[in-house]
Short mmCIF file of N, CA and C in Angstrom, two decimals:
data_model
loop_
_atom_site.label_atom_id
_atom_site.label_comp_id
_atom_site.label_asym_id
_atom_site.label_seq_id
_atom_site.Cartn_x
_atom_site.Cartn_y
_atom_site.Cartn_z
N MET A 160 87.53 45.47 89.61
CA MET A 160 86.96 46.02 87.82
C MET A 160 87.52 47.38 88.15
N SER A 161 87.83 47.68 87.11
CA SER A 161 88.83 48.99 87.17
C SER A 161 87.59 50.01 85.91
N LEU A 162 87.28 51.51 86.42
CA LEU A 162 85.76 52.05 85.93
C LEU A 162 86.60 53.15 85.44
N GLU A 163 86.51 53.52 83.71
CA GLU A 163 86.91 54.72 83.07
C GLU A 163 86.17 55.67 83.11
N MET A 164 86.38 57.05 83.12
CA MET A 164 85.14 57.34 82.90
C MET A 164 85.84 58.13 81.56
N ILE A 165 86.08 58.00 80.06
CA ILE A 165 86.92 58.84 79.17
C ILE A 165 85.27 59.00 77.79
N PRO A 166 85.87 60.37 76.63
CA PRO A 166 85.16 61.04 75.63
C PRO A 166 84.98 59.89 75.06
N ALA A 167 83.86 59.35 74.70
CA ALA A 167 82.96 58.24 73.51
C ALA A 167 84.18 58.79 71.94
N THR A 168 84.00 57.96 71.28
CA THR A 168 84.61 58.19 70.13
C THR A 168 83.53 57.63 69.78
N PRO A 169 83.55 58.15 68.00
CA PRO A 169 82.44 57.81 65.96
C PRO A 169 82.70 56.31 66.54
N ALA A 170 83.59 55.71 66.51
CA ALA A 170 83.24 54.14 66.57
C ALA A 170 82.59 53.43 67.72
N ASP A 171 81.53 54.57 68.73
CA ASP A 171 81.60 53.51 70.23
C ASP A 171 79.95 53.65 69.85
N GLY A 172 79.00 54.32 68.53
CA GLY A 172 78.13 54.82 68.15
C GLY A 172 76.87 52.64 68.42
N ALA A 173 76.97 51.79 68.01
CA ALA A 173 76.28 50.54 68.15
C ALA A 173 76.22 50.45 69.74
N GLU A 174 77.62 50.41 70.19
CA GLU A 174 77.54 49.75 72.08
C GLU A 174 77.10 50.75 72.88
N LEU A 175 77.04 52.16 72.56
CA LEU A 175 76.18 53.72 72.99
C LEU A 175 74.80 53.29 73.09
N THR A 176 73.82 52.44 71.75
CA THR A 176 72.91 52.38 71.36
C THR A 176 71.77 51.44 72.24
N GLU A 177 73.31 49.88 72.59
CA GLU A 177 73.07 48.75 72.94
C GLU A 177 72.27 49.25 74.47
N ILE A 178 73.29 49.99 74.99
CA ILE A 178 73.62 50.80 76.88
C ILE A 178 72.31 51.05 76.82
N PHE A 179 71.83 52.27 75.75
CA PHE A 179 70.47 52.88 75.31
C PHE A 179 68.97 51.49 75.83
N TYR A 180 69.42 50.76 75.06
CA TYR A 180 68.11 50.21 74.72
C TYR A 180 68.32 48.90 76.08
N ALA A 181 69.24 47.94 76.07
CA ALA A 181 68.81 47.61 77.95
C ALA A 181 68.64 49.08 79.39
N ALA A 182 69.13 50.35 79.21
CA ALA A 182 68.67 51.21 79.93
C ALA A 182 67.81 51.71 79.93
N PHE A 183 66.98 51.58 79.14
CA PHE A 183 65.69 52.46 79.46
C PHE A 183 65.05 51.44 78.53
N VAL A 184 64.61 50.51 79.85
CA VAL A 184 63.64 49.77 78.51
C VAL A 184 61.48 49.34 79.12
N GLY A 185 61.10 51.01 79.56
CA GLY A 185 59.94 51.51 79.85
C GLY A 185 58.93 51.66 78.61
N ASP A 186 57.34 51.39 78.91
CA ASP A 186 57.16 51.39 77.45
C ASP A 186 57.11 52.89 76.38
N PHE A 187 57.47 53.92 77.30
CA PHE A 187 57.48 55.42 77.77
C PHE A 187 58.72 55.13 76.33
N ASN A 188 59.85 54.58 76.57
CA ASN A 188 61.07 54.23 75.33
C ASN A 188 60.92 54.20 74.72
N ARG A 189 60.15 52.29 74.62
CA ARG A 189 60.11 51.45 73.82
C ARG A 189 59.14 51.82 72.65
N THR A 190 57.96 52.42 73.55
CA THR A 190 56.97 53.46 71.97
C THR A 190 57.29 54.27 71.28
N MET A 191 58.77 55.51 72.22
CA MET A 191 58.85 56.52 71.42
C MET A 191 60.34 56.27 70.27
N PHE A 192 60.89 54.64 70.55
CA PHE A 192 62.53 54.36 69.69
C PHE A 192 62.60 52.94 69.68
N PRO A 193 60.72 52.40 69.15
CA PRO A 193 61.36 50.64 69.26
C PRO A 193 62.90 50.19 68.82
N HIS A 194 62.91 49.42 69.37
CA HIS A 194 63.86 47.99 68.80
C HIS A 194 63.92 47.53 67.58
N THR A 195 63.98 48.67 67.02
CA THR A 195 63.91 48.05 65.45
C THR A 195 65.39 47.95 64.73
N PRO A 196 65.81 47.05 63.18
CA PRO A 196 66.75 47.55 63.16
C PRO A 196 67.50 49.06 61.99
N ASP A 197 65.45 49.31 62.34
CA ASP A 197 65.59 50.67 61.40
C ASP A 197 66.15 51.88 62.56
N VAL A 198 64.97 51.91 63.59
CA VAL A 198 65.13 52.72 64.45
C VAL A 198 66.66 52.40 65.08
N THR A 199 67.13 51.63 65.48
CA THR A 199 68.33 51.43 65.94
C THR A 199 69.52 51.35 65.51
N ALA A 200 69.58 51.16 63.97
CA ALA A 200 70.16 52.54 62.83
C ALA A 200 70.41 53.27 63.17
N TRP A 201 69.39 53.95 62.80
CA TRP A 201 69.07 55.42 63.42
C TRP A 201 70.21 55.59 64.94
N TRP A 202 69.48 55.16 65.74
CA TRP A 202 70.97 55.55 66.66
C TRP A 202 71.77 56.18 66.86
N GLU A 203 72.77 54.57 66.27
CA GLU A 203 74.05 54.62 65.42
C GLU A 203 74.58 55.61 65.05
N GLN A 204 73.46 55.25 63.77
CA GLN A 204 74.26 56.81 63.05
C GLN A 204 74.51 58.10 63.97
N ASN A 205 73.20 58.15 64.76
CA ASN A 205 73.31 59.40 65.79
C ASN A 205 74.70 59.82 66.57
N PHE A 206 74.43 59.03 66.60
CA PHE A 206 75.76 58.75 67.52
C PHE A 206 77.26 59.35 67.50
N HIS A 207 77.17 58.30 66.27
CA HIS A 207 78.61 58.27 65.78
C HIS A 207 78.33 59.98 65.10
N ASP A 208 77.69 60.20 64.59
CA ASP A 208 77.42 61.73 64.31
C ASP A 208 77.89 63.26 65.47
N THR A 209 76.87 62.05 66.02
CA THR A 209 76.89 63.67 67.10
C THR A 209 78.55 63.94 67.24
N ILE A 210 79.29 62.87 67.92
CA ILE A 210 80.59 63.07 68.56
C ILE A 210 80.82 62.84 67.17
N LYS A 211 81.23 62.48 66.00
CA LYS A 211 82.44 63.17 64.95
C LYS A 211 82.19 64.65 64.90
N ARG A 212 80.69 64.89 65.00
CA ARG A 212 81.32 66.28 64.43
C ARG A 212 81.33 67.41 66.21
N SER A 213 81.18 66.85 66.78
CA SER A 213 81.62 67.82 68.08
C SER A 213 83.47 67.47 68.13
N ILE A 214 83.43 66.57 67.85
CA ILE A 214 85.06 66.91 67.35
C ILE A 214 85.98 67.30 66.44
N ALA A 215 84.88 67.19 65.39
CA ALA A 215 85.23 67.93 64.24
C ALA A 215 85.31 69.45 64.46
N THR A 216 83.37 70.24 64.91
CA THR A 216 83.38 71.79 65.16
C THR A 216 83.43 71.94 66.35
N GLU A 217 84.35 70.63 67.67
CA GLU A 217 84.07 71.58 69.23
C GLU A 217 82.61 72.26 69.38
N THR A 218 81.45 71.32 68.99
CA THR A 218 80.07 72.04 69.07
C THR A 218 80.30 71.65 71.08
N ASN A 219 78.94 71.98 71.42
CA ASN A 219 79.00 71.82 72.73
C ASN A 219 78.31 70.56 73.40
N GLU A 220 77.61 69.68 72.11
CA GLU A 220 77.60 68.22 72.56
C GLU A 220 78.69 67.75 72.85
N VAL A 221 79.14 66.94 74.69
CA VAL A 221 79.91 65.88 75.06
C VAL A 221 78.86 64.97 75.44
N ILE A 222 79.68 63.45 74.45
CA ILE A 222 79.11 61.96 74.60
C ILE A 222 80.11 61.46 75.86
N LEU A 223 80.15 61.46 76.87
CA LEU A 223 81.04 61.02 77.92
C LEU A 223 80.74 58.81 78.02
N LYS A 224 81.69 58.07 78.06
CA LYS A 224 81.45 57.13 78.42
C LYS A 224 82.04 56.37 79.95
N VAL A 225 81.41 55.17 80.10
CA VAL A 225 82.97 54.79 80.93
C VAL A 225 82.81 53.31 80.37
N VAL A 226 84.10 53.01 81.03
CA VAL A 226 84.41 51.57 79.97
C VAL A 226 85.02 50.92 81.62
N ASP A 227 84.50 49.60 81.28
CA ASP A 227 84.64 48.52 81.97
C ASP A 227 86.24 48.03 81.17
N SER A 228 86.88 48.34 82.18
CA SER A 228 88.54 47.62 82.06
C SER A 228 88.78 45.91 81.85
N ASP A 229 88.15 45.27 83.09
CA ASP A 229 88.13 43.81 82.65
C ASP A 229 86.54 43.23 82.19
N GLN A 230 86.20 44.36 81.69
CA GLN A 230 84.89 43.52 80.31
C GLN A 230 85.39 44.07 78.87
N GLY A 231 86.58 45.10 79.07
CA GLY A 231 86.35 45.62 77.51
C GLY A 231 85.11 46.27 76.92
N ALA A 232 84.47 46.63 77.66
CA ALA A 232 82.62 46.94 77.30
C ALA A 232 83.03 48.42 77.83
N ILE A 233 81.30 49.42 77.03
CA ILE A 233 81.51 50.73 77.23
C ILE A 233 79.98 49.43 78.51
N VAL A 234 79.84 50.30 79.73
CA VAL A 234 79.05 50.01 80.93
C VAL A 234 77.84 51.54 81.04
N ALA A 235 78.67 51.96 81.02
CA ALA A 235 77.84 53.57 81.37
C ALA A 235 78.63 55.25 80.46
N PHE A 236 77.05 56.21 80.00
CA PHE A 236 77.45 57.25 78.74
C PHE A 236 76.28 58.73 79.53
N ALA A 237 76.91 59.21 78.87
CA ALA A 237 76.29 60.71 79.54
C ALA A 237 75.95 61.61 78.19
N LYS A 238 75.26 62.13 78.22
CA LYS A 238 75.77 63.12 76.30
C LYS A 238 74.94 64.07 77.56
N TRP A 239 75.69 64.99 76.85
CA TRP A 239 75.94 66.55 77.90
C TRP A 239 75.85 67.12 76.73
N LYS A 240 75.11 68.73 77.45
CA LYS A 240 75.20 69.75 75.96
C LYS A 240 75.27 70.89 77.26
N CYS A 241 76.00 71.74 76.20
CA CYS A 241 77.05 72.56 77.64
C CYS A 241 77.15 73.83 76.43
N PRO A 242 76.84 75.29 77.26
CA PRO A 242 76.99 76.42 77.32
C PRO A 242 77.92 76.67 76.14
N THR A 243 77.77 77.56 74.89
CA THR A 243 79.08 78.24 74.53
C THR A 243 78.35 79.47 74.39
N SER A 244 79.39 80.01 74.22
CA SER A 244 79.48 82.19 74.70
C SER A 244 78.56 82.54 73.94
N ALA A 245 77.79 81.64 72.65
CA ALA A 245 76.50 81.97 72.58
C ALA A 245 75.45 82.31 72.56
N ASP A 246 75.81 81.34 73.38
CA ASP A 246 74.44 81.24 73.89
C ASP A 246 73.29 81.96 74.68
N ARG A 247 72.29 82.40 74.80
CA ARG A 247 71.69 83.45 75.14
C ARG A 247 71.14 82.73 76.77
N ASP A 248 70.29 81.08 76.71
CA ASP A 248 69.99 81.17 77.59
C ASP A 248 71.29 80.20 78.07
N ARG A 249 72.26 80.27 79.29
CA ARG A 249 73.43 80.00 78.90
C ARG A 249 72.74 78.57 80.66
N HIS A 250 73.02 77.71 79.83
CA HIS A 250 73.09 76.48 80.98
C HIS A 250 73.19 75.07 80.68
N GLU A 251 73.75 74.03 81.47
CA GLU A 251 74.31 72.86 81.59
C GLU A 251 72.95 72.19 80.86
N HIS A 252 72.31 71.13 80.12
CA HIS A 252 71.65 70.38 79.80
C HIS A 252 72.05 68.66 79.75
N LEU A 253 72.19 68.01 80.37
CA LEU A 253 72.52 66.61 80.40
C LEU A 253 70.81 66.17 80.18
N ASP A 254 71.23 65.42 78.23
CA ASP A 254 70.35 65.41 77.38
C ASP A 254 70.43 64.06 77.98
N MET A 255 70.98 62.78 78.07
CA MET A 255 70.83 61.99 78.12
C MET A 255 71.71 61.12 79.22
N LEU A 256 71.15 59.68 80.57
CA LEU A 256 72.66 59.42 81.29
C LEU A 256 71.57 58.11 81.22
N ALA A 257 72.91 57.27 80.24
CA ALA A 257 71.97 55.96 80.60
C ALA A 257 72.45 54.96 81.07
N VAL A 258 73.27 54.08 82.06
CA VAL A 258 74.11 52.93 82.77
C VAL A 258 73.77 51.10 82.80
N HIS A 259 74.55 50.58 81.87
CA HIS A 259 73.78 49.29 82.00
C HIS A 259 72.96 48.83 82.96
N PRO A 260 72.59 47.82 83.12
CA PRO A 260 71.97 47.47 83.80
C PRO A 260 72.72 46.12 84.77
N SER A 261 73.88 46.03 84.48
CA SER A 261 74.18 45.11 84.72
C SER A 261 75.78 45.51 85.60
N HIS A 262 75.78 46.95 85.40
CA HIS A 262 76.30 47.70 85.99
C HIS A 262 75.50 48.87 87.09
N GLN A 263 74.31 49.05 87.34
CA GLN A 263 73.67 49.53 87.70
C GLN A 263 73.49 50.07 90.04
N GLY A 264 73.68 50.85 90.35
CA GLY A 264 73.85 50.89 91.81
C GLY A 264 75.13 50.66 91.94
N ARG A 265 76.00 51.17 91.06
CA ARG A 265 77.93 51.61 91.43
C ARG A 265 78.37 52.39 91.33
N GLY A 266 77.49 53.03 91.95
CA GLY A 266 77.49 54.94 91.61
C GLY A 266 78.29 55.65 90.46
N LEU A 267 78.07 54.98 89.20
CA LEU A 267 78.49 54.94 87.56
C LEU A 267 77.85 56.52 87.07
N ALA A 268 76.24 56.00 87.47
CA ALA A 268 75.54 57.57 87.38
C ALA A 268 76.18 58.91 87.79
N SER A 269 75.87 58.74 89.28
CA SER A 269 76.93 59.87 90.25
C SER A 269 78.23 61.17 89.20
N LYS A 270 78.80 59.56 89.26
CA LYS A 270 79.90 59.44 88.10
C LYS A 270 80.30 60.59 86.75
N LEU A 271 79.41 60.55 86.60
CA LEU A 271 78.76 61.14 85.10
C LEU A 271 78.53 62.20 85.55
N LEU A 272 77.04 62.04 86.64
CA LEU A 272 76.36 63.49 86.74
C LEU A 272 77.51 63.94 87.94
N LYS A 273 78.64 64.18 87.91
CA LYS A 273 79.53 65.16 89.06
C LYS A 273 79.84 65.37 88.25
N TRP A 274 79.95 64.72 87.01
CA TRP A 274 81.33 66.08 85.10
C TRP A 274 80.79 66.77 84.91
N GLY A 275 79.73 67.03 84.87
CA GLY A 275 78.40 67.86 84.64
C GLY A 275 78.75 69.02 85.99
N LEU A 276 78.19 68.64 86.65
CA LEU A 276 77.88 69.75 87.62
C LEU A 276 78.89 70.11 87.89
N ALA A 277 80.31 69.52 88.42
CA ALA A 277 81.40 70.67 87.98
C ALA A 277 81.93 71.69 86.61
N ARG A 278 81.74 71.80 86.10
CA ARG A 278 81.73 72.76 84.78
C ARG A 278 80.68 73.02 84.60
N ALA A 279 79.20 72.85 85.02
CA ALA A 279 78.06 73.94 85.58
C ALA A 279 79.31 75.03 86.72
N ASP A 280 79.75 73.99 87.37
CA ASP A 280 80.25 75.07 88.30
C ASP A 280 81.32 76.27 88.22
N GLU A 281 81.74 75.39 87.55
CA GLU A 281 83.32 76.30 86.73
C GLU A 281 82.20 77.20 85.90
N GLU A 282 81.82 77.40 85.77
CA GLU A 282 81.30 78.21 84.44
C GLU A 282 79.43 79.43 84.73
N GLY A 283 79.40 78.92 86.08
CA GLY A 283 78.44 79.89 86.99
C GLY A 283 77.70 79.53 86.09
N VAL A 284 76.77 77.86 85.63
CA VAL A 284 75.21 78.36 85.13
C VAL A 284 74.62 77.03 85.73
N GLU A 285 73.22 76.93 85.48
CA GLU A 285 72.05 75.83 85.71
C GLU A 285 72.56 74.63 85.26
N VAL A 286 72.14 73.38 85.59
CA VAL A 286 71.83 72.21 85.03
C VAL A 286 70.36 72.54 85.09
N TYR A 287 69.98 71.32 83.66
CA TYR A 287 68.76 71.45 83.24
C TYR A 287 68.71 69.91 82.46
N LEU A 288 67.24 68.77 83.45
CA LEU A 288 67.49 67.58 82.42
C LEU A 288 66.18 67.14 82.57
N SER A 289 65.99 66.24 82.49
CA SER A 289 64.61 65.29 82.37
C SER A 289 65.23 63.88 82.72
N SER A 290 64.10 63.59 83.89
CA SER A 290 64.22 61.75 84.13
C SER A 290 63.08 60.98 83.44
N SER A 291 63.72 60.01 83.44
CA SER A 291 62.23 59.02 83.85
C SER A 291 62.16 58.57 86.03
N PRO A 292 61.42 58.31 86.16
CA PRO A 292 61.55 57.52 87.82
C PRO A 292 62.05 56.97 88.59
N GLU A 293 62.53 56.09 87.69
CA GLU A 293 63.92 55.47 88.44
C GLU A 293 64.43 56.32 88.19
N GLY A 294 64.85 57.80 87.64
CA GLY A 294 66.51 58.31 87.35
C GLY A 294 66.17 59.44 88.23
N LYS A 295 65.26 59.18 89.59
CA LYS A 295 64.82 60.36 89.82
C LYS A 295 65.97 60.62 91.44
N PRO A 296 65.94 59.30 92.11
CA PRO A 296 66.55 59.39 93.64
C PRO A 296 68.14 59.62 93.73
N VAL A 297 68.30 59.35 92.51
CA VAL A 297 69.99 59.77 91.50
C VAL A 297 70.18 61.68 91.91
N TYR A 298 69.33 61.81 90.76
CA TYR A 298 69.06 63.54 90.71
C TYR A 298 68.85 64.45 92.17
N GLU A 299 67.90 63.74 92.92
CA GLU A 299 67.49 64.67 93.77
C GLU A 299 68.87 64.29 94.86
N LYS A 300 69.29 62.79 95.22
CA LYS A 300 70.32 63.41 95.72
C LYS A 300 71.30 64.49 95.78
N TYR A 301 71.65 64.72 94.60
CA TYR A 301 72.73 66.60 94.23
C TYR A 301 71.74 67.40 93.70
N GLY A 302 71.26 67.00 94.68
CA GLY A 302 69.78 68.69 95.15
C GLY A 302 68.81 68.98 93.87
N PHE A 303 68.70 68.35 93.01
CA PHE A 303 67.05 68.66 91.66
C PHE A 303 66.97 68.94 92.55
N ARG A 304 65.40 69.16 92.11
CA ARG A 304 64.13 69.24 92.17
C ARG A 304 63.37 69.47 90.96
N ALA A 305 61.88 69.07 91.21
CA ALA A 305 61.20 69.07 90.19
C ALA A 305 60.51 70.06 89.79
N LEU A 306 61.24 70.61 88.43
CA LEU A 306 60.42 72.15 87.83
C LEU A 306 59.10 72.27 87.15
N GLU A 307 58.67 71.03 87.26
CA GLU A 307 57.60 70.49 86.94
C GLU A 307 57.86 69.38 86.53
N SER A 308 56.17 68.48 86.06
CA SER A 308 55.96 67.14 85.81
C SER A 308 54.16 67.23 84.87
N PHE A 309 54.82 65.65 83.45
CA PHE A 309 54.39 65.54 83.11
C PHE A 309 54.20 64.08 82.50
N SER A 310 53.58 63.53 81.99
CA SER A 310 53.21 61.69 82.20
C SER A 310 52.62 61.64 80.43
N PRO A 311 53.47 60.98 79.38
CA PRO A 311 52.77 61.00 78.35
C PRO A 311 51.80 59.55 78.83
N PHE A 312 52.83 58.63 79.80
CA PHE A 312 51.86 57.87 79.74
C PHE A 312 52.06 57.18 80.90
N PRO A 313 50.72 56.43 82.48
CA PRO A 313 50.60 57.32 83.59
C PRO A 313 51.80 56.47 84.48
N GLU A 314 52.74 55.43 83.23
CA GLU A 314 53.49 54.80 84.35
C GLU A 314 54.95 55.84 84.39
N TYR A 315 55.13 56.83 83.76
CA TYR A 315 56.34 57.73 83.55
C TYR A 315 55.85 58.56 84.01
N VAL A 316 56.42 59.79 84.54
CA VAL A 316 56.85 61.00 85.14
C VAL A 316 57.65 61.79 85.18
N GLN A 317 58.22 62.93 83.81
CA GLN A 317 59.32 63.77 83.71
C GLN A 317 58.84 64.81 84.66
N TYR A 318 61.32 64.88 84.94
CA TYR A 318 61.08 65.38 86.13
C TYR A 318 61.98 66.59 86.05
#
């Protein structure tokens, strides 16, 4: 299996949306973002527009994808918000990281996370993120610690 991490393109919106829905199956995400035609279309358009805008204007948002070349499919992605020189509170923010369940446990989350951590080291800035309980072990492995937590639903804790 050959896995390649590359920038996402506007045409990836539908595939990124399917990865999102496959990876985030808990009550919190299903309540906030039900898998309905309208919400699915919104996610597809949101990914498309974010990527298109980042290419056209070099915004601080970066969406990386991991492609399984054997399948010819996207199997993971991360959405990073990177600081600009104009940002008062300069930090990297991991907005979203999703790995398709069929590829979880293969180091793809680490690969996508390391990209942002290396960039933050180069910039000399901190990294912030929110996590589900399932993601907590991955982030703690890289030195993250909870600054605050809350539970919008009993089984969900944000780190």
